[in-house]
Each structure stands twice: as structure tokens, then as C-alpha cells.
mmCIF file with all atom_site columns, C-alpha atoms in Angstrom:
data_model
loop_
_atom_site.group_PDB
_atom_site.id
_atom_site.type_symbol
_atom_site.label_atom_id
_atom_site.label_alt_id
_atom_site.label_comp_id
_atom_site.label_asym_id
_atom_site.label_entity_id
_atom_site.label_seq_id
_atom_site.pdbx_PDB_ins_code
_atom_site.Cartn_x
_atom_site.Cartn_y
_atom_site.Cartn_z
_atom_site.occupancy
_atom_site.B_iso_or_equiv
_atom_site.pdbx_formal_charge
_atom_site.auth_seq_id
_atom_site.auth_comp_id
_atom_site.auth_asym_id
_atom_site.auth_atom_id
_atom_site.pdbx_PDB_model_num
ATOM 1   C CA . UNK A 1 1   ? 62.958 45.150 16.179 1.00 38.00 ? 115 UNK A CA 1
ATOM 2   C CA . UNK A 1 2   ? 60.285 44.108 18.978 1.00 44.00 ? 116 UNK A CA 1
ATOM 3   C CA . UNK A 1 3   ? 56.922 43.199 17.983 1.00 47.00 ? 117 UNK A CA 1
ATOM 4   C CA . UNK A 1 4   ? 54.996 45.950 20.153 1.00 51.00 ? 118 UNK A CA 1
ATOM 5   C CA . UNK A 1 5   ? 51.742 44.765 18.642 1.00 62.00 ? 119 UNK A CA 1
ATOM 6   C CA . UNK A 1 6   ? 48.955 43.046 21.176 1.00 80.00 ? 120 UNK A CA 1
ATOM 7   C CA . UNK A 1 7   ? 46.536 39.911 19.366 1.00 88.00 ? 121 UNK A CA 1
ATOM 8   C CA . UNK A 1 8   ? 43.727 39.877 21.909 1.00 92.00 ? 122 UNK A CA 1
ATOM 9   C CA . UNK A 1 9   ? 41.438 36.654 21.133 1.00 94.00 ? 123 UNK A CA 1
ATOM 10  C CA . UNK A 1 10  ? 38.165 37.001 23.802 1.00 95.00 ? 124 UNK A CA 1
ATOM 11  C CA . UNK A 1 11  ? 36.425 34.032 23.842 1.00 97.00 ? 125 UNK A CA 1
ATOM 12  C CA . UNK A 1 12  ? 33.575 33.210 26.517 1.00 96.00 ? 126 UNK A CA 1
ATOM 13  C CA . UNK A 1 13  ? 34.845 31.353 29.324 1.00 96.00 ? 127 UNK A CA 1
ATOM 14  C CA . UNK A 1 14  ? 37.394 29.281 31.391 1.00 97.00 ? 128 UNK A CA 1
ATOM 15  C CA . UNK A 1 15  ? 37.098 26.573 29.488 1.00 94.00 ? 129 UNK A CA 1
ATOM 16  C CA . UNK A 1 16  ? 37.238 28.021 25.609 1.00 95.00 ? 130 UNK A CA 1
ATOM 17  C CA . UNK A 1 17  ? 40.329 29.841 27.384 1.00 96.00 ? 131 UNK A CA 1
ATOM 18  C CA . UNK A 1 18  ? 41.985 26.842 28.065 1.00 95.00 ? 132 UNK A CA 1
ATOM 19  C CA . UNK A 1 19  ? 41.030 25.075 24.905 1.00 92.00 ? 133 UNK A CA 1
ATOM 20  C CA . UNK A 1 20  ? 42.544 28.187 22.509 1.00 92.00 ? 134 UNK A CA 1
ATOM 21  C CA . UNK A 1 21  ? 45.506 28.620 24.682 1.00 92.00 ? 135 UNK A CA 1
ATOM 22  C CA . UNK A 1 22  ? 46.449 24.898 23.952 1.00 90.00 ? 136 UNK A CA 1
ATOM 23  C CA . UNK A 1 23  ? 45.463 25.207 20.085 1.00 87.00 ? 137 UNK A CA 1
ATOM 24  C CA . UNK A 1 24  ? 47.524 28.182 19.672 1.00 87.00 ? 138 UNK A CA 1
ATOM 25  C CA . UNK A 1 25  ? 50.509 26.130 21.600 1.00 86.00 ? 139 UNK A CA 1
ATOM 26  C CA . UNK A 1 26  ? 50.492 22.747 19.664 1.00 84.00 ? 140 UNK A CA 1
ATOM 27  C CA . UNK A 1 27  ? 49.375 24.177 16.054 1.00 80.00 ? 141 UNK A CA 1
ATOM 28  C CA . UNK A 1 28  ? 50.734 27.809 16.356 1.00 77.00 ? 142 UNK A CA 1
ATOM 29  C CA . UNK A 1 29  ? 53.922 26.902 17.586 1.00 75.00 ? 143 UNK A CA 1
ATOM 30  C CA . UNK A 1 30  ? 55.864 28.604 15.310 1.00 76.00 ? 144 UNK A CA 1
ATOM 31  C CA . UNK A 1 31  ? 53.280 31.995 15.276 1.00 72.00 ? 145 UNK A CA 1
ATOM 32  C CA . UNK A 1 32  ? 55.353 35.269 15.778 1.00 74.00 ? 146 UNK A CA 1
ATOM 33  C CA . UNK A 1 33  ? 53.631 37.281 17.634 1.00 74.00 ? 147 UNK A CA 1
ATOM 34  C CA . UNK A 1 34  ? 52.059 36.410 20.747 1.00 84.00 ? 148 UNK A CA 1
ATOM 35  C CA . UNK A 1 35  ? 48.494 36.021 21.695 1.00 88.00 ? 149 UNK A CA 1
ATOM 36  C CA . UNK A 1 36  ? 46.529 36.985 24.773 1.00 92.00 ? 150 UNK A CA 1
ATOM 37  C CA . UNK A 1 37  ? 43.516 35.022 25.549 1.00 95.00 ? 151 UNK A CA 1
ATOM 38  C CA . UNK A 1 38  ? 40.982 37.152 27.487 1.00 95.00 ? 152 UNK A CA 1
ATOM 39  C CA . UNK A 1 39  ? 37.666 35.921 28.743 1.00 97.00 ? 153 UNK A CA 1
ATOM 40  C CA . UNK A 1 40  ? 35.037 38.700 29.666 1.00 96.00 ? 154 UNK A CA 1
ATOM 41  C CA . UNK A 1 41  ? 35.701 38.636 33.369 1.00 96.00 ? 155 UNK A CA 1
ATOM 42  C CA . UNK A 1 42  ? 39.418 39.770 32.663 1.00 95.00 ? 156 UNK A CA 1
ATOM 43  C CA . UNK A 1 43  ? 38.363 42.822 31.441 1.00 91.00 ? 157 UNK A CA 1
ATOM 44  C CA . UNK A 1 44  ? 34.824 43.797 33.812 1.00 92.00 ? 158 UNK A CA 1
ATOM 45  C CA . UNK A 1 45  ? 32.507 41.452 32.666 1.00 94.00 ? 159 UNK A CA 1
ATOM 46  C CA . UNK A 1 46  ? 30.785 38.380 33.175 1.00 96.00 ? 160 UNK A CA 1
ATOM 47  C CA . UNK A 1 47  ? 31.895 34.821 31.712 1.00 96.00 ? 161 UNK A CA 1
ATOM 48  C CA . UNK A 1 48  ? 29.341 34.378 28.944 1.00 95.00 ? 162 UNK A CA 1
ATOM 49  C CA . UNK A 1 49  ? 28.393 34.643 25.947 1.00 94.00 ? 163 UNK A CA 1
ATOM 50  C CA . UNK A 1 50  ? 26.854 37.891 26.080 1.00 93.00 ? 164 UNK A CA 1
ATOM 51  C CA . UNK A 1 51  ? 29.333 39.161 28.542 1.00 95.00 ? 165 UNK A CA 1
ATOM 52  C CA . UNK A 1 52  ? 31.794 38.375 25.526 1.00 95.00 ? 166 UNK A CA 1
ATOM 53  C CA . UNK A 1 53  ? 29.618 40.287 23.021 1.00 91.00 ? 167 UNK A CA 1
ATOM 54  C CA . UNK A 1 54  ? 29.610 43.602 25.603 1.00 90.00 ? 168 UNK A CA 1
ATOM 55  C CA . UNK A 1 55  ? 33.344 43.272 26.278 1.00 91.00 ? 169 UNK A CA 1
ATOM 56  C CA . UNK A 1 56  ? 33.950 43.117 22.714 1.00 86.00 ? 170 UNK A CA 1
ATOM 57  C CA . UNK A 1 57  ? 32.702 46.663 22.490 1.00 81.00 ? 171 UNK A CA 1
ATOM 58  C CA . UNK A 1 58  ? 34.293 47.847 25.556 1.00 82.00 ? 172 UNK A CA 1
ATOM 59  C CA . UNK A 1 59  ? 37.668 46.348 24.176 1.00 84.00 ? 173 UNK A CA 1
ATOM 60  C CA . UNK A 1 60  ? 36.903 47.839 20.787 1.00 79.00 ? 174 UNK A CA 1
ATOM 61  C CA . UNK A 1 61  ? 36.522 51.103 22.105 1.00 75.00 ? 175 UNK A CA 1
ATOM 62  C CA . UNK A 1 62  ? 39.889 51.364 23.668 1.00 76.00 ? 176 UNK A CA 1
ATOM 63  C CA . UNK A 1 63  ? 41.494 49.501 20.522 1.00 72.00 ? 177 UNK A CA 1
ATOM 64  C CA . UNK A 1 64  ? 45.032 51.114 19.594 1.00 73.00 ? 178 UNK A CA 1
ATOM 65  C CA . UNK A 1 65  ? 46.404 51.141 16.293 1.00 69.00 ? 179 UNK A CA 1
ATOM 66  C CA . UNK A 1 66  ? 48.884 48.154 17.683 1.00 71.00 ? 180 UNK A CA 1
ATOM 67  C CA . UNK A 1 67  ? 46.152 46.343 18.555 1.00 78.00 ? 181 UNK A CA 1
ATOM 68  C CA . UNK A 1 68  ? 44.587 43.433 16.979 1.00 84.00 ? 182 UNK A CA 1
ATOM 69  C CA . UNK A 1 69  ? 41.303 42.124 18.243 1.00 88.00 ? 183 UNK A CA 1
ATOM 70  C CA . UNK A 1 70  ? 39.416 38.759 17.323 1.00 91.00 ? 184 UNK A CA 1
ATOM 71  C CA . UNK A 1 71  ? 36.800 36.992 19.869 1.00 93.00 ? 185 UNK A CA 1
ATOM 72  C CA . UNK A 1 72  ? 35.272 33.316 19.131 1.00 95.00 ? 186 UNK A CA 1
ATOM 73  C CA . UNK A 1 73  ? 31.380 32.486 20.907 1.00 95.00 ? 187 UNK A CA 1
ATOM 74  C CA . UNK A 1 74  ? 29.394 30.080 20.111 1.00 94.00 ? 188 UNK A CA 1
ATOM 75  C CA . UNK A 1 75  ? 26.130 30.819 18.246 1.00 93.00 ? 189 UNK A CA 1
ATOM 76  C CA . UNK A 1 76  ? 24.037 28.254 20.424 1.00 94.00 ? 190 UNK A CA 1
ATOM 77  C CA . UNK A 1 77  ? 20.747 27.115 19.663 1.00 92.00 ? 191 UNK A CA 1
ATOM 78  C CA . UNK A 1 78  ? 18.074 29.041 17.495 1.00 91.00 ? 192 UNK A CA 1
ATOM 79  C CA . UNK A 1 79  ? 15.435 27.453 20.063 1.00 90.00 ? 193 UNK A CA 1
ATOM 80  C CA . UNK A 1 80  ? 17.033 29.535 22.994 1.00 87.00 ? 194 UNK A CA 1
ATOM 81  C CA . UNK A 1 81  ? 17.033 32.995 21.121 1.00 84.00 ? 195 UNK A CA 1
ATOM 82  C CA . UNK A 1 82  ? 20.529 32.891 19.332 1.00 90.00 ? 196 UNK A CA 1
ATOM 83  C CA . UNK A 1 83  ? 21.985 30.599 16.751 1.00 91.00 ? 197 UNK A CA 1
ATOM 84  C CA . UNK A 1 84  ? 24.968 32.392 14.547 1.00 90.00 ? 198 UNK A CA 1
ATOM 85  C CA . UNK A 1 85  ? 22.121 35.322 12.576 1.00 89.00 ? 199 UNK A CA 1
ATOM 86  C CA . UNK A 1 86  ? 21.420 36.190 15.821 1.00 92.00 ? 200 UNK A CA 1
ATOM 87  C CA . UNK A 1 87  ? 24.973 36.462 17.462 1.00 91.00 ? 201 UNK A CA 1
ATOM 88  C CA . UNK A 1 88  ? 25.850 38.373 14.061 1.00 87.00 ? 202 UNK A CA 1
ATOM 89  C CA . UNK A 1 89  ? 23.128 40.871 14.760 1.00 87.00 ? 203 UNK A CA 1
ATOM 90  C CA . UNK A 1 90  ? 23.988 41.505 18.324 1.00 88.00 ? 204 UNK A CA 1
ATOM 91  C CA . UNK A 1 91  ? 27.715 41.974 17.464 1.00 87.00 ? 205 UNK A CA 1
ATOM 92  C CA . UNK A 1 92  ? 26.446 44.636 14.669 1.00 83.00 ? 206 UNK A CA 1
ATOM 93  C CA . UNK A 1 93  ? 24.214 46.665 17.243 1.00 83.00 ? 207 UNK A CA 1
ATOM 94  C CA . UNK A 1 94  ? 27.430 46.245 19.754 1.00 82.00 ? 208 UNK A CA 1
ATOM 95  C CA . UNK A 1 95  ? 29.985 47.281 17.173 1.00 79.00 ? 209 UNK A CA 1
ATOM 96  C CA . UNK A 1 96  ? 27.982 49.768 15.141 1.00 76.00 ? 210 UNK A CA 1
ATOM 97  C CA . UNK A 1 97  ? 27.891 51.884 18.297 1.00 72.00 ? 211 UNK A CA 1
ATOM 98  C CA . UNK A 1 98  ? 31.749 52.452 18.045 1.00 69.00 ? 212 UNK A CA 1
ATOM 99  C CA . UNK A 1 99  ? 31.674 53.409 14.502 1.00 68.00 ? 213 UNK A CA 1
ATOM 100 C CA . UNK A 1 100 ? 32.759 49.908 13.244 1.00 71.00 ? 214 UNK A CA 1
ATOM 101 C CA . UNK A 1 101 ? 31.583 49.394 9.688  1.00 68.00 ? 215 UNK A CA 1
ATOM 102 C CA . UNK A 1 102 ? 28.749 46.497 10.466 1.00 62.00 ? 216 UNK A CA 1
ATOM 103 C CA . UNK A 1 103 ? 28.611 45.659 6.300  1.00 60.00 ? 217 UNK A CA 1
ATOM 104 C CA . UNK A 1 104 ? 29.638 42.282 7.974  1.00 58.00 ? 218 UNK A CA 1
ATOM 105 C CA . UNK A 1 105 ? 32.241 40.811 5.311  1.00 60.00 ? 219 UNK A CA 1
ATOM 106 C CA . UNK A 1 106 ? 32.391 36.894 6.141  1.00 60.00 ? 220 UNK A CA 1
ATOM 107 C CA . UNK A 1 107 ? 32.384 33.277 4.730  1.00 59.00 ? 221 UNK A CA 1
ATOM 108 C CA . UNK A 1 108 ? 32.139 30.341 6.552  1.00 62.00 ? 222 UNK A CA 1
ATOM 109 C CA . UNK A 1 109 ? 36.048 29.544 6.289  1.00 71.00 ? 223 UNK A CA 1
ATOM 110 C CA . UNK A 1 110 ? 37.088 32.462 7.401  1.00 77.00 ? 224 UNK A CA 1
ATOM 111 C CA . UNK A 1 111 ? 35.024 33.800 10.002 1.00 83.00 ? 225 UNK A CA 1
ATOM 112 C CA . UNK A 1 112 ? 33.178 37.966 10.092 1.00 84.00 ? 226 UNK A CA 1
ATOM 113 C CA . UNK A 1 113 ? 35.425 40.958 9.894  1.00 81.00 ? 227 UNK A CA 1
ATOM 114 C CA . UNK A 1 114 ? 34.069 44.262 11.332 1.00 79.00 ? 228 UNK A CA 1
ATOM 115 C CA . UNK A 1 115 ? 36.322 47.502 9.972  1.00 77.00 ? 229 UNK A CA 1
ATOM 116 C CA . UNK A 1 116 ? 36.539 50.836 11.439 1.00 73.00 ? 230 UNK A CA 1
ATOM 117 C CA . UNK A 1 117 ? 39.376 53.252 9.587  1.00 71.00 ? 231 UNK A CA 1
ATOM 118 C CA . UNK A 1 118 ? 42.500 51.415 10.671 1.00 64.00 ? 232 UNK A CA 1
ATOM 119 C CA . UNK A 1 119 ? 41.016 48.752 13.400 1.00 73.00 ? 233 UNK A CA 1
ATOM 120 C CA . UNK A 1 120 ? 39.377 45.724 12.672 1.00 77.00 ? 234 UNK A CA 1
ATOM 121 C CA . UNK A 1 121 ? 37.914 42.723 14.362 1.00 83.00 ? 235 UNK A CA 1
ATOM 122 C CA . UNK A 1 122 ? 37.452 39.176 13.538 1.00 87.00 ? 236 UNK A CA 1
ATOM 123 C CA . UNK A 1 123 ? 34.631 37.130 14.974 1.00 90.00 ? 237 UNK A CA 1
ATOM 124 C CA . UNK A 1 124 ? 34.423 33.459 14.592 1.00 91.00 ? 238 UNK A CA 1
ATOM 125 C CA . UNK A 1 125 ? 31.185 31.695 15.204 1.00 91.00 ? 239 UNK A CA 1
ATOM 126 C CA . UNK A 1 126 ? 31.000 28.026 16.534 1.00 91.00 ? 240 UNK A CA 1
ATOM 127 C CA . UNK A 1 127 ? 30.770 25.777 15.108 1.00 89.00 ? 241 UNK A CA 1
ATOM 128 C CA . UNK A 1 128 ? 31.317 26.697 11.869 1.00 87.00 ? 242 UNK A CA 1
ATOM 129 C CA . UNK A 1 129 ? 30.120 30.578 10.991 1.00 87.00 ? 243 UNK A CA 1
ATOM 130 C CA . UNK A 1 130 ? 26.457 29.589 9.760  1.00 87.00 ? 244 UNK A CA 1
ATOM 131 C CA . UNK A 1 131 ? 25.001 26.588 11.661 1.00 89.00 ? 245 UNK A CA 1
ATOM 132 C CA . UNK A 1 132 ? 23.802 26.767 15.383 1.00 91.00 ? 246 UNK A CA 1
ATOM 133 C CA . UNK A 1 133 ? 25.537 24.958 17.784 1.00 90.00 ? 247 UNK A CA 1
ATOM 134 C CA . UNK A 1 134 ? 28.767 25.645 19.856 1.00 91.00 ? 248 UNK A CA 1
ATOM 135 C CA . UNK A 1 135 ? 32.540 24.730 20.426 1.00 87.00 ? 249 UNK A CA 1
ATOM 136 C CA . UNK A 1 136 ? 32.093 21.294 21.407 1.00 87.00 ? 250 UNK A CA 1
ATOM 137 C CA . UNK A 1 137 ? 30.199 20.442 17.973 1.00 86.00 ? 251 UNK A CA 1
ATOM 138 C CA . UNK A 1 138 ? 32.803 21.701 15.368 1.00 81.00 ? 252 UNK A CA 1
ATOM 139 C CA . UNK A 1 139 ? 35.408 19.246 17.763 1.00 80.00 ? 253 UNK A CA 1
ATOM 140 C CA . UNK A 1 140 ? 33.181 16.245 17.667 1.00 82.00 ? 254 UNK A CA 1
ATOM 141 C CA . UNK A 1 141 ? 32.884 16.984 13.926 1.00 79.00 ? 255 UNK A CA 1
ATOM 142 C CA . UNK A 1 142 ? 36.406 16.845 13.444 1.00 76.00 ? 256 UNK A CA 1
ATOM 143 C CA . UNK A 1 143 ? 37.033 14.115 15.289 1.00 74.00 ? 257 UNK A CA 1
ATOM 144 C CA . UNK A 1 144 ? 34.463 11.729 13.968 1.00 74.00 ? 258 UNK A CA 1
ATOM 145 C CA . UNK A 1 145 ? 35.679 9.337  11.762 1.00 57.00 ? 259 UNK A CA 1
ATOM 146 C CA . UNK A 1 146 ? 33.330 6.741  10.042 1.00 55.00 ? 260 UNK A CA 1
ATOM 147 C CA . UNK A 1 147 ? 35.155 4.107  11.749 1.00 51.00 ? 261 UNK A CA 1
ATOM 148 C CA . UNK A 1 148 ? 34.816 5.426  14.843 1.00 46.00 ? 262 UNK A CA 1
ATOM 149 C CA . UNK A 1 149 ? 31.441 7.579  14.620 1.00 47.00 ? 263 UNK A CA 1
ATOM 150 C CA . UNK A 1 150 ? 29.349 4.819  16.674 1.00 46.00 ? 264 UNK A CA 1
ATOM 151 C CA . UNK A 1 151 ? 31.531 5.421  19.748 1.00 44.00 ? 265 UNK A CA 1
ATOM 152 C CA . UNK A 1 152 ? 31.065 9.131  19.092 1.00 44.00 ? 266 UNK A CA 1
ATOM 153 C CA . UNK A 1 153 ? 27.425 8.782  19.308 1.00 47.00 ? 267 UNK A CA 1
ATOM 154 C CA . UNK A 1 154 ? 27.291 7.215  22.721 1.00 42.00 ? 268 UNK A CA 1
#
């Protein structure tokens, strides 16, 4: 029997597109089902962060029973008006709009879950769910080792 499901993972731009496509192919090689990477501009909005956050609610909107639906931003820096509280707030106004159940459910290993009756949507933060930062801080993290950390730093 076909899998007739769709995994949509939105992430922010070209670039995070690129990255999760190649994750999924070298560690999910063995995955199932198959999943679409969308950035905003695939589905009417702009490649951003926030264009993320308002296609996630567009997207969640028109999400079928079949349909699975995950997205990954960063939560950037508190300084500049975000940092992961604030992303999780703006995803709760965005989602609570559609009904979506915003008693956000999360820990930091496994990422914020957002119900509504049958759908749901998973949201992982970058780095890591409760510090500020994004994408390219959770990689240098796990690619620092202590012999190599002072050519990390340079």
C-alpha cells in the first residue's frame, strides 16, 4: 500500500533548505516516507524568519488529515527582539488563530508540539529549543571538539 501521507518541514531559507535536505539524505537514509522541504517563498511568502512563522499558519490552515507539518527557525538574538520565548510566542498568536491548542508541550530534546483535533505541528528552535542563537551555533557546537575548539574559535 502507497504511503499517501505528505511530511512538510518549512524552514526559513535557501540555505536551511539545503542543509535539511542533505541531513535527511545522509542520516535519514533509510526514513519511509518522504519529506518535502518548503521555504516560505514556495508557498507566497518571503524567505525569513517571520515569513516562516506566517506561512506556518497559512500551511496550517490548509493542513489535511494526511498531512504532517513541522518547520525549524532559528530563535536569534534576544538583543534584536526574538530569542526562542519570543519565537514561541509569535508561533502561539500565529497558531492560536487556527484553533491549534497553543498549551505549547515541549522539552529541549524534542522540540514544541502545537495540537489541533487530529493535526499537529512540530517546531524546532535553533539552536537548541531554549537558548538564543541560530542554525549555525547548534553545528559549531557539535562539531567542536576540545582538541580542535581553538581552530573553531578563529
Amino acid at each position: 500500500m502507497a504511503n499517501t501521507s505528505r511530511n512538510i518541514l518549512l524552514v526559513e531559507g535557501e540555505d536551511d533548505r539545503y542543509f535539511f535536505i542533505q541531513f535527511i539524505k545522509y542520516y535519514c537514509e533509510n526514513l519511509i516516507v518522504d519529506v518535502q522541504v518548503v521555504v516560505p517563498k514556495d508557498v507566497g511568502g518571503y524567505n525569513n524568519k517571520q515569513g516562516a512563522i506566517s506561512q506556518l499558519e497559512v500551511l496550517s490552515k490548509s493542513q489535511s488529515d494526511s498531512m504532517r507539518l513541522g518547520m525549524v527557525v532559528d530563535a536569534d538574538k534576544i538583543s534584536d527582539g526574538s530569542g526562542c520565548a519570543n519565537t514561541i510566542q509569535q508561533l502561539n498568536n500565529r497558531l492560536a488563530n487556527n484553533a491549534f491548542d497553543c498549551g505549547v508541550q515541549s522539552a529541549s530534546n524534542t522540540g514544541y508540539f502545537f495540537k489541533h483535533n487530529l493535526h499537529k505541528c512540530g517546531v524546532w528552535i535553533m539552536p537548541n529549543n531554549q537558548d538564543e542563537g541560530i542554525i549555525e551555533d547548534l553545528l559549531m557546537r557539535a562539531a567542536q571538539d576540545k582538541s580542535e575548539q581553538t581552530l573553531l574559535q578563529h
